[in-house]
Amino acid sequence: MAPTDVPRPAAHPAPAPPAGPVPPAGARPVDPVGDVVTGEAVVLGLRAASFASRLLSAVIDAVVHLLVLGALLYASQALLSSTDEAATAAVVLAETVLCLIGIPTAVETATRGRSLGKLVSGVRAVRDDGGPVRFRHAVVRALAGFFELWALAGSPAIVCALLTARGKRVGDLLAGTYVVRERSAARHVPLPPMPPELAGWARAADIGRPPDGTAVAARQFLARAGSLHPSSRTALGTSLASALLVHVAPPPPAGTDPERFITAVLVERRDRELTRLQRRARRTSELERSVVRR
């Protein structure tokens, strides 16, 4: 098999070890699903936010939460003055939990990892694979944040962020998330055209849904392939092709270049999704017209 061939499984599709040239010495291993870094230390995907951006975001959010908590305590002052100490403590505790845990959880869940502070500083929280955070991620981040940010004045979060590669705080480590620079990742780069020699194969192939991290990594690889060192481009392309191959049947023709295979898979998935959405729009329009006629 040539160094740049897409691996072909014998019976059942299975990931194959990357073929082709080895990245430069001292490079980190290529992981097409998680932390995608080339041999030149070029990150393909969402870039981790800087410590300063995260600190600015945390300060803004803290001020907002304290203002909301103060407003609630002030509004309930009339009730607290006529109750005993136990009831007063219960109300204060409930409002504190609401403002420091409940509201951050609800906001991050509803906005997929954003908050007012993150919006201002241009960052957002994502899963380790680059996907949007869900309720369970948000609640773990908020619970851990109550202790590391409020109870301990943020010292564990600062130490952890300075020691981890992606600037994670304790809540990120527990939830499997990290904070990325959203504004730098907002630029949309269109996919290359479908390779003509793979158009017929792609139309007939059964292409499943790859993990979000793999799809993001493949898309970012195609967008920046031209700026990579040839050896890194070959190694990363082969690794990503192997990760996509397990979701495709039958495999591409023998001798297919990995980069062109990745292009064919992503373009075909995009076209099929567009066709599905167009069919749904037509059916909805026809249904609306039939209802109006009645």
PDB file of C-alpha atoms in Angstrom:
ATOM      1  CA  MET A   1       0.000   0.000   0.000  1.00  0.00           C
ATOM      2  CA  ALA A   2       1.298   3.408  -0.894  1.00  0.00           C
ATOM      3  CA  PRO A   3       2.073   5.763   2.036  1.00  0.00           C
ATOM      4  CA  THR A   4      -0.847   8.036   1.191  1.00  0.00           C
ATOM      5  CA  ASP A   5      -3.439   5.316   0.492  1.00  0.00           C
ATOM      6  CA  VAL A   6      -6.547   5.205   2.639  1.00  0.00           C
ATOM      7  CA  PRO A   7      -6.387   1.931   4.617  1.00  0.00           C
ATOM      8  CA  ARG A   8      -8.884  -0.726   3.456  1.00  0.00           C
ATOM      9  CA  PRO A   9     -10.230  -3.112   6.101  1.00  0.00           C
ATOM     10  CA  ALA A  10     -10.520  -6.789   5.299  1.00  0.00           C
ATOM     11  CA  ALA A  11     -13.923  -7.779   6.750  1.00  0.00           C
ATOM     12  CA  HIS A  12     -15.107  -5.217   9.270  1.00  0.00           C
ATOM     13  CA  PRO A  13     -14.025  -1.564   9.111  1.00  0.00           C
ATOM     14  CA  ALA A  14     -11.522  -0.853  11.838  1.00  0.00           C
ATOM     15  CA  PRO A  15      -9.185   2.024  12.494  1.00  0.00           C
ATOM     16  CA  ALA A  16      -5.719   1.499  11.126  1.00  0.00           C
ATOM     17  CA  PRO A  17      -2.530   3.070  12.436  1.00  0.00           C
ATOM     18  CA  PRO A  18      -1.472   6.158  10.509  1.00  0.00           C
ATOM     19  CA  ALA A  19       0.696   5.459   7.517  1.00  0.00           C
ATOM     20  CA  GLY A  20       2.990   7.794   5.684  1.00  0.00           C
ATOM     21  CA  PRO A  21       5.722  10.118   6.890  1.00  0.00           C
ATOM     22  CA  VAL A  22       6.220  10.577  10.599  1.00  0.00           C
ATOM     23  CA  PRO A  23       5.739  14.123  12.005  1.00  0.00           C
ATOM     24  CA  PRO A  24       8.854  16.024  13.063  1.00  0.00           C
ATOM     25  CA  ALA A  25      10.724  14.869  16.162  1.00  0.00           C
ATOM     26  CA  GLY A  26       9.260  16.008  19.455  1.00  0.00           C
ATOM     27  CA  ALA A  27       5.760  16.407  18.028  1.00  0.00           C
ATOM     28  CA  ARG A  28       2.752  15.401  20.052  1.00  0.00           C
ATOM     29  CA  PRO A  29       0.805  12.353  18.794  1.00  0.00           C
ATOM     30  CA  VAL A  30      -2.070  13.156  16.464  1.00  0.00           C
ATOM     31  CA  ASP A  31      -5.508  12.538  17.977  1.00  0.00           C
ATOM     32  CA  PRO A  32      -8.217  13.127  15.362  1.00  0.00           C
ATOM     33  CA  VAL A  33     -11.026  13.062  17.926  1.00  0.00           C
ATOM     34  CA  GLY A  34      -9.696  15.079  20.838  1.00  0.00           C
ATOM     35  CA  ASP A  35      -6.772  17.470  21.013  1.00  0.00           C
ATOM     36  CA  VAL A  36      -5.800  17.801  17.340  1.00  0.00           C
ATOM     37  CA  VAL A  37      -2.266  19.137  16.992  1.00  0.00           C
ATOM     38  CA  THR A  38       0.067  18.731  14.029  1.00  0.00           C
ATOM     39  CA  GLY A  39       3.778  18.032  14.217  1.00  0.00           C
ATOM     40  CA  GLU A  40       4.299  21.791  13.879  1.00  0.00           C
ATOM     41  CA  ALA A  41       2.126  22.437  16.977  1.00  0.00           C
ATOM     42  CA  VAL A  42      -0.619  23.936  14.768  1.00  0.00           C
ATOM     43  CA  VAL A  43      -3.971  23.468  16.465  1.00  0.00           C
ATOM     44  CA  LEU A  44      -6.743  22.328  14.146  1.00  0.00           C
ATOM     45  CA  GLY A  45     -10.079  23.223  15.740  1.00  0.00           C
ATOM     46  CA  LEU A  46     -11.109  25.538  18.524  1.00  0.00           C
ATOM     47  CA  ARG A  47      -8.305  27.339  20.302  1.00  0.00           C
ATOM     48  CA  ALA A  48      -8.278  27.470  24.089  1.00  0.00           C
ATOM     49  CA  ALA A  49      -9.015  30.893  25.555  1.00  0.00           C
ATOM     50  CA  SER A  50      -6.197  32.818  27.176  1.00  0.00           C
ATOM     51  CA  PHE A  51      -5.947  33.139  30.958  1.00  0.00           C
ATOM     52  CA  ALA A  52      -6.682  36.862  30.723  1.00  0.00           C
ATOM     53  CA  SER A  53      -9.888  36.264  28.735  1.00  0.00           C
ATOM     54  CA  ARG A  54     -11.080  33.681  31.222  1.00  0.00           C
ATOM     55  CA  LEU A  55     -10.261  35.952  34.157  1.00  0.00           C
ATOM     56  CA  LEU A  56     -12.171  38.855  32.593  1.00  0.00           C
ATOM     57  CA  SER A  57     -15.140  36.574  31.925  1.00  0.00           C
ATOM     58  CA  ALA A  58     -15.123  35.253  35.503  1.00  0.00           C
ATOM     59  CA  VAL A  59     -14.950  38.748  37.017  1.00  0.00           C
ATOM     60  CA  ILE A  60     -17.877  40.002  34.916  1.00  0.00           C
ATOM     61  CA  ASP A  61     -19.983  36.952  35.756  1.00  0.00           C
ATOM     62  CA  ALA A  62     -19.135  37.267  39.463  1.00  0.00           C
ATOM     63  CA  VAL A  63     -20.231  40.914  39.519  1.00  0.00           C
ATOM     64  CA  VAL A  64     -23.504  40.042  37.773  1.00  0.00           C
ATOM     65  CA  HIS A  65     -24.222  37.153  40.149  1.00  0.00           C
ATOM     66  CA  LEU A  66     -23.507  39.312  43.201  1.00  0.00           C
ATOM     67  CA  LEU A  67     -25.755  42.085  41.899  1.00  0.00           C
ATOM     68  CA  VAL A  68     -28.600  39.610  41.337  1.00  0.00           C
ATOM     69  CA  LEU A  69     -28.063  38.078  44.778  1.00  0.00           C
ATOM     70  CA  GLY A  70     -28.027  41.511  46.405  1.00  0.00           C
ATOM     71  CA  ALA A  71     -31.244  42.457  44.620  1.00  0.00           C
ATOM     72  CA  LEU A  72     -32.958  39.263  45.794  1.00  0.00           C
ATOM     73  CA  LEU A  73     -31.838  39.751  49.383  1.00  0.00           C
ATOM     74  CA  TYR A  74     -32.993  43.356  49.317  1.00  0.00           C
ATOM     75  CA  ALA A  75     -36.365  42.373  47.839  1.00  0.00           C
ATOM     76  CA  SER A  76     -36.902  39.707  50.474  1.00  0.00           C
ATOM     77  CA  GLN A  77     -35.787  41.941  53.347  1.00  0.00           C
ATOM     78  CA  ALA A  78     -39.383  42.577  54.393  1.00  0.00           C
ATOM     79  CA  LEU A  79     -40.031  38.857  54.675  1.00  0.00           C
ATOM     80  CA  LEU A  80     -36.778  38.183  56.525  1.00  0.00           C
ATOM     81  CA  SER A  81     -37.493  40.817  59.191  1.00  0.00           C
ATOM     82  CA  SER A  82     -40.605  38.996  60.362  1.00  0.00           C
ATOM     83  CA  THR A  83     -39.219  35.468  60.476  1.00  0.00           C
ATOM     84  CA  ASP A  84     -37.010  33.611  62.921  1.00  0.00           C
ATOM     85  CA  GLU A  85     -33.301  32.994  62.396  1.00  0.00           C
ATOM     86  CA  ALA A  86     -33.732  29.492  60.961  1.00  0.00           C
ATOM     87  CA  ALA A  87     -36.175  30.658  58.299  1.00  0.00           C
ATOM     88  CA  THR A  88     -33.964  33.633  57.499  1.00  0.00           C
ATOM     89  CA  ALA A  89     -30.929  31.371  57.054  1.00  0.00           C
ATOM     90  CA  ALA A  90     -32.941  29.032  54.816  1.00  0.00           C
ATOM     91  CA  VAL A  91     -34.089  31.883  52.557  1.00  0.00           C
ATOM     92  CA  VAL A  92     -30.577  33.323  52.309  1.00  0.00           C
ATOM     93  CA  LEU A  93     -29.153  29.873  51.501  1.00  0.00           C
ATOM     94  CA  ALA A  94     -31.798  29.236  48.847  1.00  0.00           C
ATOM     95  CA  GLU A  95     -31.164  32.580  47.163  1.00  0.00           C
ATOM     96  CA  THR A  96     -27.401  32.032  47.305  1.00  0.00           C
ATOM     97  CA  VAL A  97     -27.677  28.593  45.691  1.00  0.00           C
ATOM     98  CA  LEU A  98     -30.027  30.010  43.060  1.00  0.00           C
ATOM     99  CA  CYS A  99     -27.659  32.843  42.106  1.00  0.00           C
ATOM    100  CA  LEU A 100     -24.333  30.999  42.312  1.00  0.00           C
ATOM    101  CA  ILE A 101     -25.343  27.540  41.036  1.00  0.00           C
ATOM    102  CA  GLY A 102     -28.839  27.564  39.543  1.00  0.00           C
ATOM    103  CA  ILE A 103     -28.567  30.624  37.315  1.00  0.00           C
ATOM    104  CA  PRO A 104     -25.074  29.775  35.910  1.00  0.00           C
ATOM    105  CA  THR A 105     -26.264  26.241  35.135  1.00  0.00           C
ATOM    106  CA  ALA A 106     -29.414  27.448  33.380  1.00  0.00           C
ATOM    107  CA  VAL A 107     -27.584  30.124  31.381  1.00  0.00           C
ATOM    108  CA  GLU A 108     -24.777  27.834  30.184  1.00  0.00           C
ATOM    109  CA  THR A 109     -27.278  25.112  29.257  1.00  0.00           C
ATOM    110  CA  ALA A 110     -29.578  27.475  27.346  1.00  0.00           C
ATOM    111  CA  THR A 111     -26.760  29.286  25.523  1.00  0.00           C
ATOM    112  CA  ARG A 112     -24.561  26.213  24.903  1.00  0.00           C
ATOM    113  CA  GLY A 113     -21.643  27.310  27.049  1.00  0.00           C
ATOM    114  CA  ARG A 114     -21.974  31.080  27.068  1.00  0.00           C
ATOM    115  CA  SER A 115     -22.666  33.675  29.754  1.00  0.00           C
ATOM    116  CA  LEU A 116     -22.632  37.454  29.910  1.00  0.00           C
ATOM    117  CA  GLY A 117     -18.955  37.483  30.867  1.00  0.00           C
ATOM    118  CA  LYS A 118     -18.039  35.003  28.152  1.00  0.00           C
ATOM    119  CA  LEU A 119     -20.014  36.988  25.595  1.00  0.00           C
ATOM    120  CA  VAL A 120     -18.116  40.175  26.467  1.00  0.00           C
ATOM    121  CA  SER A 121     -14.698  38.485  26.400  1.00  0.00           C
ATOM    122  CA  GLY A 122     -15.457  36.458  23.245  1.00  0.00           C
ATOM    123  CA  VAL A 123     -15.150  32.977  24.720  1.00  0.00           C
ATOM    124  CA  ARG A 124     -17.425  30.028  25.437  1.00  0.00           C
ATOM    125  CA  ALA A 125     -17.264  26.642  27.137  1.00  0.00           C
ATOM    126  CA  VAL A 126     -17.229  23.496  24.979  1.00  0.00           C
ATOM    127  CA  ARG A 127     -16.757  19.784  25.560  1.00  0.00           C
ATOM    128  CA  ASP A 128     -13.302  18.283  25.202  1.00  0.00           C
ATOM    129  CA  ASP A 129     -14.312  16.999  21.740  1.00  0.00           C
ATOM    130  CA  GLY A 130     -15.366  20.501  20.652  1.00  0.00           C
ATOM    131  CA  GLY A 131     -19.119  19.903  20.931  1.00  0.00           C
ATOM    132  CA  PRO A 132     -21.562  22.140  22.835  1.00  0.00           C
ATOM    133  CA  VAL A 133     -21.975  21.680  26.586  1.00  0.00           C
ATOM    134  CA  ARG A 134     -25.162  20.069  27.910  1.00  0.00           C
ATOM    135  CA  PHE A 135     -26.974  20.312  31.242  1.00  0.00           C
ATOM    136  CA  ARG A 136     -24.765  17.749  32.971  1.00  0.00           C
ATOM    137  CA  HIS A 137     -21.606  19.626  31.961  1.00  0.00           C
ATOM    138  CA  ALA A 138     -23.067  22.957  33.094  1.00  0.00           C
ATOM    139  CA  VAL A 139     -24.224  21.655  36.467  1.00  0.00           C
ATOM    140  CA  VAL A 140     -20.848  20.035  37.217  1.00  0.00           C
ATOM    141  CA  ARG A 141     -19.053  23.264  36.276  1.00  0.00           C
ATOM    142  CA  ALA A 142     -21.399  25.315  38.473  1.00  0.00           C
ATOM    143  CA  LEU A 143     -21.164  22.979  41.481  1.00  0.00           C
ATOM    144  CA  ALA A 144     -17.382  22.878  41.301  1.00  0.00           C
ATOM    145  CA  GLY A 145     -17.301  26.635  40.727  1.00  0.00           C
ATOM    146  CA  PHE A 146     -19.237  27.264  43.930  1.00  0.00           C
ATOM    147  CA  PHE A 147     -16.368  25.780  45.925  1.00  0.00           C
ATOM    148  CA  GLU A 148     -13.321  26.724  43.844  1.00  0.00           C
ATOM    149  CA  LEU A 149     -14.471  30.228  42.841  1.00  0.00           C
ATOM    150  CA  TRP A 150     -16.592  31.376  45.766  1.00  0.00           C
ATOM    151  CA  ALA A 151     -15.762  29.310  48.858  1.00  0.00           C
ATOM    152  CA  LEU A 152     -12.001  29.338  48.164  1.00  0.00           C
ATOM    153  CA  ALA A 153     -11.826  32.769  46.469  1.00  0.00           C
ATOM    154  CA  GLY A 154     -10.780  31.322  43.099  1.00  0.00           C
ATOM    155  CA  SER A 155      -7.333  30.141  44.192  1.00  0.00           C
ATOM    156  CA  PRO A 156      -7.780  26.488  43.054  1.00  0.00           C
ATOM    157  CA  ALA A 157      -9.137  27.681  39.707  1.00  0.00           C
ATOM    158  CA  ILE A 158      -6.169  30.000  39.110  1.00  0.00           C
ATOM    159  CA  VAL A 159      -3.577  27.371  40.041  1.00  0.00           C
ATOM    160  CA  CYS A 160      -5.285  24.678  37.938  1.00  0.00           C
ATOM    161  CA  ALA A 161      -5.660  26.998  34.927  1.00  0.00           C
ATOM    162  CA  LEU A 162      -1.974  27.891  35.036  1.00  0.00           C
ATOM    163  CA  LEU A 163      -0.890  24.238  35.254  1.00  0.00           C
ATOM    164  CA  THR A 164      -3.122  22.632  32.601  1.00  0.00           C
ATOM    165  CA  ALA A 165      -2.489  22.793  28.858  1.00  0.00           C
ATOM    166  CA  ARG A 166      -5.905  24.212  27.971  1.00  0.00           C
ATOM    167  CA  GLY A 167      -6.185  26.490  30.989  1.00  0.00           C
ATOM    168  CA  LYS A 168      -8.807  24.332  32.651  1.00  0.00           C
ATOM    169  CA  ARG A 169     -10.124  24.987  36.124  1.00  0.00           C
ATOM    170  CA  VAL A 170     -11.212  22.156  38.437  1.00  0.00           C
ATOM    171  CA  GLY A 171     -14.781  22.328  37.153  1.00  0.00           C
ATOM    172  CA  ASP A 172     -13.556  21.846  33.580  1.00  0.00           C
ATOM    173  CA  LEU A 173     -11.528  18.791  34.569  1.00  0.00           C
ATOM    174  CA  LEU A 174     -14.543  17.220  36.304  1.00  0.00           C
ATOM    175  CA  ALA A 175     -17.019  18.096  33.536  1.00  0.00           C
ATOM    176  CA  GLY A 176     -14.757  17.289  30.561  1.00  0.00           C
ATOM    177  CA  THR A 177     -14.922  20.827  29.163  1.00  0.00           C
ATOM    178  CA  TYR A 178     -12.658  23.774  28.392  1.00  0.00           C
ATOM    179  CA  VAL A 179     -13.085  27.384  27.290  1.00  0.00           C
ATOM    180  CA  VAL A 180     -12.317  28.429  23.701  1.00  0.00           C
ATOM    181  CA  ARG A 181     -11.859  31.695  21.854  1.00  0.00           C
ATOM    182  CA  GLU A 182     -15.121  31.971  19.973  1.00  0.00           C
ATOM    183  CA  ARG A 183     -14.332  35.048  17.903  1.00  0.00           C
ATOM    184  CA  SER A 184     -11.178  33.569  16.396  1.00  0.00           C
ATOM    185  CA  ALA A 185     -13.085  30.434  15.381  1.00  0.00           C
ATOM    186  CA  ALA A 186     -16.025  32.208  13.795  1.00  0.00           C
ATOM    187  CA  ARG A 187     -14.535  32.462  10.291  1.00  0.00           C
ATOM    188  CA  HIS A 188     -16.314  30.102   7.907  1.00  0.00           C
ATOM    189  CA  VAL A 189     -14.213  28.340   5.273  1.00  0.00           C
ATOM    190  CA  PRO A 190     -16.210  26.532   2.554  1.00  0.00           C
ATOM    191  CA  LEU A 191     -15.468  22.916   1.749  1.00  0.00           C
ATOM    192  CA  PRO A 192     -13.423  22.086  -1.360  1.00  0.00           C
ATOM    193  CA  PRO A 193     -15.391  20.694  -4.325  1.00  0.00           C
ATOM    194  CA  MET A 194     -16.140  16.982  -4.578  1.00  0.00           C
ATOM    195  CA  PRO A 195     -13.186  15.072  -6.120  1.00  0.00           C
ATOM    196  CA  PRO A 196     -14.504  13.964  -9.535  1.00  0.00           C
ATOM    197  CA  GLU A 197     -13.007  10.467  -9.271  1.00  0.00           C
ATOM    198  CA  LEU A 198     -14.881   9.845  -5.993  1.00  0.00           C
ATOM    199  CA  ALA A 199     -18.256  11.366  -6.899  1.00  0.00           C
ATOM    200  CA  GLY A 200     -19.836   8.076  -8.017  1.00  0.00           C
ATOM    201  CA  TRP A 201     -18.490   6.152  -5.021  1.00  0.00           C
ATOM    202  CA  ALA A 202     -19.672   8.835  -2.568  1.00  0.00           C
ATOM    203  CA  ARG A 203     -23.220   8.881  -3.977  1.00  0.00           C
ATOM    204  CA  ALA A 204     -23.565   5.103  -3.500  1.00  0.00           C
ATOM    205  CA  ALA A 205     -21.667   4.793  -0.192  1.00  0.00           C
ATOM    206  CA  ASP A 206     -23.305   4.354   3.178  1.00  0.00           C
ATOM    207  CA  ILE A 207     -21.842   7.267   5.167  1.00  0.00           C
ATOM    208  CA  GLY A 208     -22.680   7.285   8.877  1.00  0.00           C
ATOM    209  CA  ARG A 209     -22.448  10.149  11.333  1.00  0.00           C
ATOM    210  CA  PRO A 210     -18.905  10.471  12.741  1.00  0.00           C
ATOM    211  CA  PRO A 211     -18.317  11.872  16.254  1.00  0.00           C
ATOM    212  CA  ASP A 212     -18.530  15.652  16.471  1.00  0.00           C
ATOM    213  CA  GLY A 213     -14.844  15.942  17.329  1.00  0.00           C
ATOM    214  CA  THR A 214     -13.786  13.918  14.294  1.00  0.00           C
ATOM    215  CA  ALA A 215     -16.014  15.938  11.956  1.00  0.00           C
ATOM    216  CA  VAL A 216     -14.715  19.240  13.345  1.00  0.00           C
ATOM    217  CA  ALA A 217     -11.111  18.073  13.092  1.00  0.00           C
ATOM    218  CA  ALA A 218     -11.594  16.934   9.486  1.00  0.00           C
ATOM    219  CA  ARG A 219     -13.243  20.209   8.505  1.00  0.00           C
ATOM    220  CA  GLN A 220     -10.500  22.278  10.123  1.00  0.00           C
ATOM    221  CA  PHE A 221      -7.820  20.108   8.528  1.00  0.00           C
ATOM    222  CA  LEU A 222      -9.196  20.789   5.041  1.00  0.00           C
ATOM    223  CA  ALA A 223      -9.429  24.515   5.794  1.00  0.00           C
ATOM    224  CA  ARG A 224      -5.765  24.749   6.838  1.00  0.00           C
ATOM    225  CA  ALA A 225      -4.141  21.928   4.899  1.00  0.00           C
ATOM    226  CA  GLY A 226      -2.389  24.333   2.554  1.00  0.00           C
ATOM    227  CA  SER A 227      -0.512  25.994   5.428  1.00  0.00           C
ATOM    228  CA  LEU A 228       0.850  22.752   6.928  1.00  0.00           C
ATOM    229  CA  HIS A 229       4.243  21.159   6.394  1.00  0.00           C
ATOM    230  CA  PRO A 230       3.907  18.346   3.796  1.00  0.00           C
ATOM    231  CA  SER A 231       4.901  15.592   6.243  1.00  0.00           C
ATOM    232  CA  SER A 232       2.481  16.831   8.910  1.00  0.00           C
ATOM    233  CA  ARG A 233      -0.243  17.214   6.304  1.00  0.00           C
ATOM    234  CA  THR A 234       0.221  13.632   5.140  1.00  0.00           C
ATOM    235  CA  ALA A 235       0.355  12.147   8.642  1.00  0.00           C
ATOM    236  CA  LEU A 236      -2.666  14.044   9.942  1.00  0.00           C
ATOM    237  CA  GLY A 237      -4.680  13.417   6.772  1.00  0.00           C
ATOM    238  CA  THR A 238      -4.034   9.660   6.991  1.00  0.00           C
ATOM    239  CA  SER A 239      -5.002   9.600  10.671  1.00  0.00           C
ATOM    240  CA  LEU A 240      -8.238  11.502  10.076  1.00  0.00           C
ATOM    241  CA  ALA A 241      -9.068   9.309   7.064  1.00  0.00           C
ATOM    242  CA  SER A 242      -8.690   6.226   9.262  1.00  0.00           C
ATOM    243  CA  ALA A 243     -11.029   7.758  11.845  1.00  0.00           C
ATOM    244  CA  LEU A 244     -13.667   8.500   9.174  1.00  0.00           C
ATOM    245  CA  LEU A 245     -13.275   5.139   7.443  1.00  0.00           C
ATOM    246  CA  VAL A 246     -15.001   3.229  10.253  1.00  0.00           C
ATOM    247  CA  HIS A 247     -18.205   5.162   9.465  1.00  0.00           C
ATOM    248  CA  VAL A 248     -18.149   4.471   5.707  1.00  0.00           C
ATOM    249  CA  ALA A 249     -19.093   1.390   3.692  1.00  0.00           C
ATOM    250  CA  PRO A 250     -17.892   0.280   1.253  1.00  0.00           C
ATOM    251  CA  PRO A 251     -14.390   1.744   1.528  1.00  0.00           C
ATOM    252  CA  PRO A 252     -13.124   4.013  -1.242  1.00  0.00           C
ATOM    253  CA  PRO A 253     -11.260   2.625  -4.244  1.00  0.00           C
ATOM    254  CA  ALA A 254      -7.753   1.352  -3.600  1.00  0.00           C
ATOM    255  CA  GLY A 255      -5.090   4.031  -3.847  1.00  0.00           C
ATOM    256  CA  THR A 256      -7.399   6.903  -2.836  1.00  0.00           C
ATOM    257  CA  ASP A 257      -5.559   9.869  -1.385  1.00  0.00           C
ATOM    258  CA  PRO A 258      -6.623  10.390   2.283  1.00  0.00           C
ATOM    259  CA  GLU A 259      -7.211  14.112   1.856  1.00  0.00           C
ATOM    260  CA  ARG A 260      -9.474  13.582  -1.151  1.00  0.00           C
ATOM    261  CA  PHE A 261     -11.296  10.816   0.720  1.00  0.00           C
ATOM    262  CA  ILE A 262     -11.956  13.228   3.637  1.00  0.00           C
ATOM    263  CA  THR A 263     -13.205  15.851   1.179  1.00  0.00           C
ATOM    264  CA  ALA A 264     -15.552  13.385  -0.511  1.00  0.00           C
ATOM    265  CA  VAL A 265     -17.052  12.234   2.794  1.00  0.00           C
ATOM    266  CA  LEU A 266     -17.662  15.747   4.136  1.00  0.00           C
ATOM    267  CA  VAL A 267     -19.054  17.100   0.867  1.00  0.00           C
ATOM    268  CA  GLU A 268     -21.399  14.150   0.444  1.00  0.00           C
ATOM    269  CA  ARG A 269     -22.657  14.432   4.037  1.00  0.00           C
ATOM    270  CA  ARG A 270     -23.274  18.153   3.521  1.00  0.00           C
ATOM    271  CA  ASP A 271     -25.146  17.566   0.257  1.00  0.00           C
ATOM    272  CA  ARG A 272     -27.312  14.826   1.778  1.00  0.00           C
ATOM    273  CA  GLU A 273     -28.201  17.007   4.741  1.00  0.00           C
ATOM    274  CA  LEU A 274     -29.075  19.890   2.424  1.00  0.00           C
ATOM    275  CA  THR A 275     -31.303  17.588   0.347  1.00  0.00           C
ATOM    276  CA  ARG A 276     -33.027  16.320   3.493  1.00  0.00           C
ATOM    277  CA  LEU A 277     -33.705  19.868   4.697  1.00  0.00           C
ATOM    278  CA  GLN A 278     -35.052  20.888   1.283  1.00  0.00           C
ATOM    279  CA  ARG A 279     -37.422  17.892   1.243  1.00  0.00           C
ATOM    280  CA  ARG A 280     -38.653  18.769   4.730  1.00  0.00           C
ATOM    281  CA  ALA A 281     -39.227  22.390   3.690  1.00  0.00           C
ATOM    282  CA  ARG A 282     -41.233  21.265   0.632  1.00  0.00           C
ATOM    283  CA  ARG A 283     -43.367  18.887   2.708  1.00  0.00           C
ATOM    284  CA  THR A 284     -44.022  21.622   5.265  1.00  0.00           C
ATOM    285  CA  SER A 285     -44.992  24.056   2.519  1.00  0.00           C
ATOM    286  CA  GLU A 286     -47.352  21.520   0.890  1.00  0.00           C
ATOM    287  CA  LEU A 287     -48.947  20.746   4.252  1.00  0.00           C
ATOM    288  CA  GLU A 288     -49.504  24.454   4.942  1.00  0.00           C
ATOM    289  CA  ARG A 289     -51.128  24.915   1.518  1.00  0.00           C
ATOM    290  CA  SER A 290     -53.438  21.943   2.033  1.00  0.00           C
ATOM    291  CA  VAL A 291     -54.506  23.279   5.452  1.00  0.00           C
ATOM    292  CA  VAL A 292     -55.233  26.717   3.964  1.00  0.00           C
ATOM    293  CA  ARG A 293     -57.387  25.194   1.175  1.00  0.00           C
ATOM    294  CA  ARG A 294     -59.532  23.428   3.749  1.00  0.00           C
TER     295      ARG A 294
END
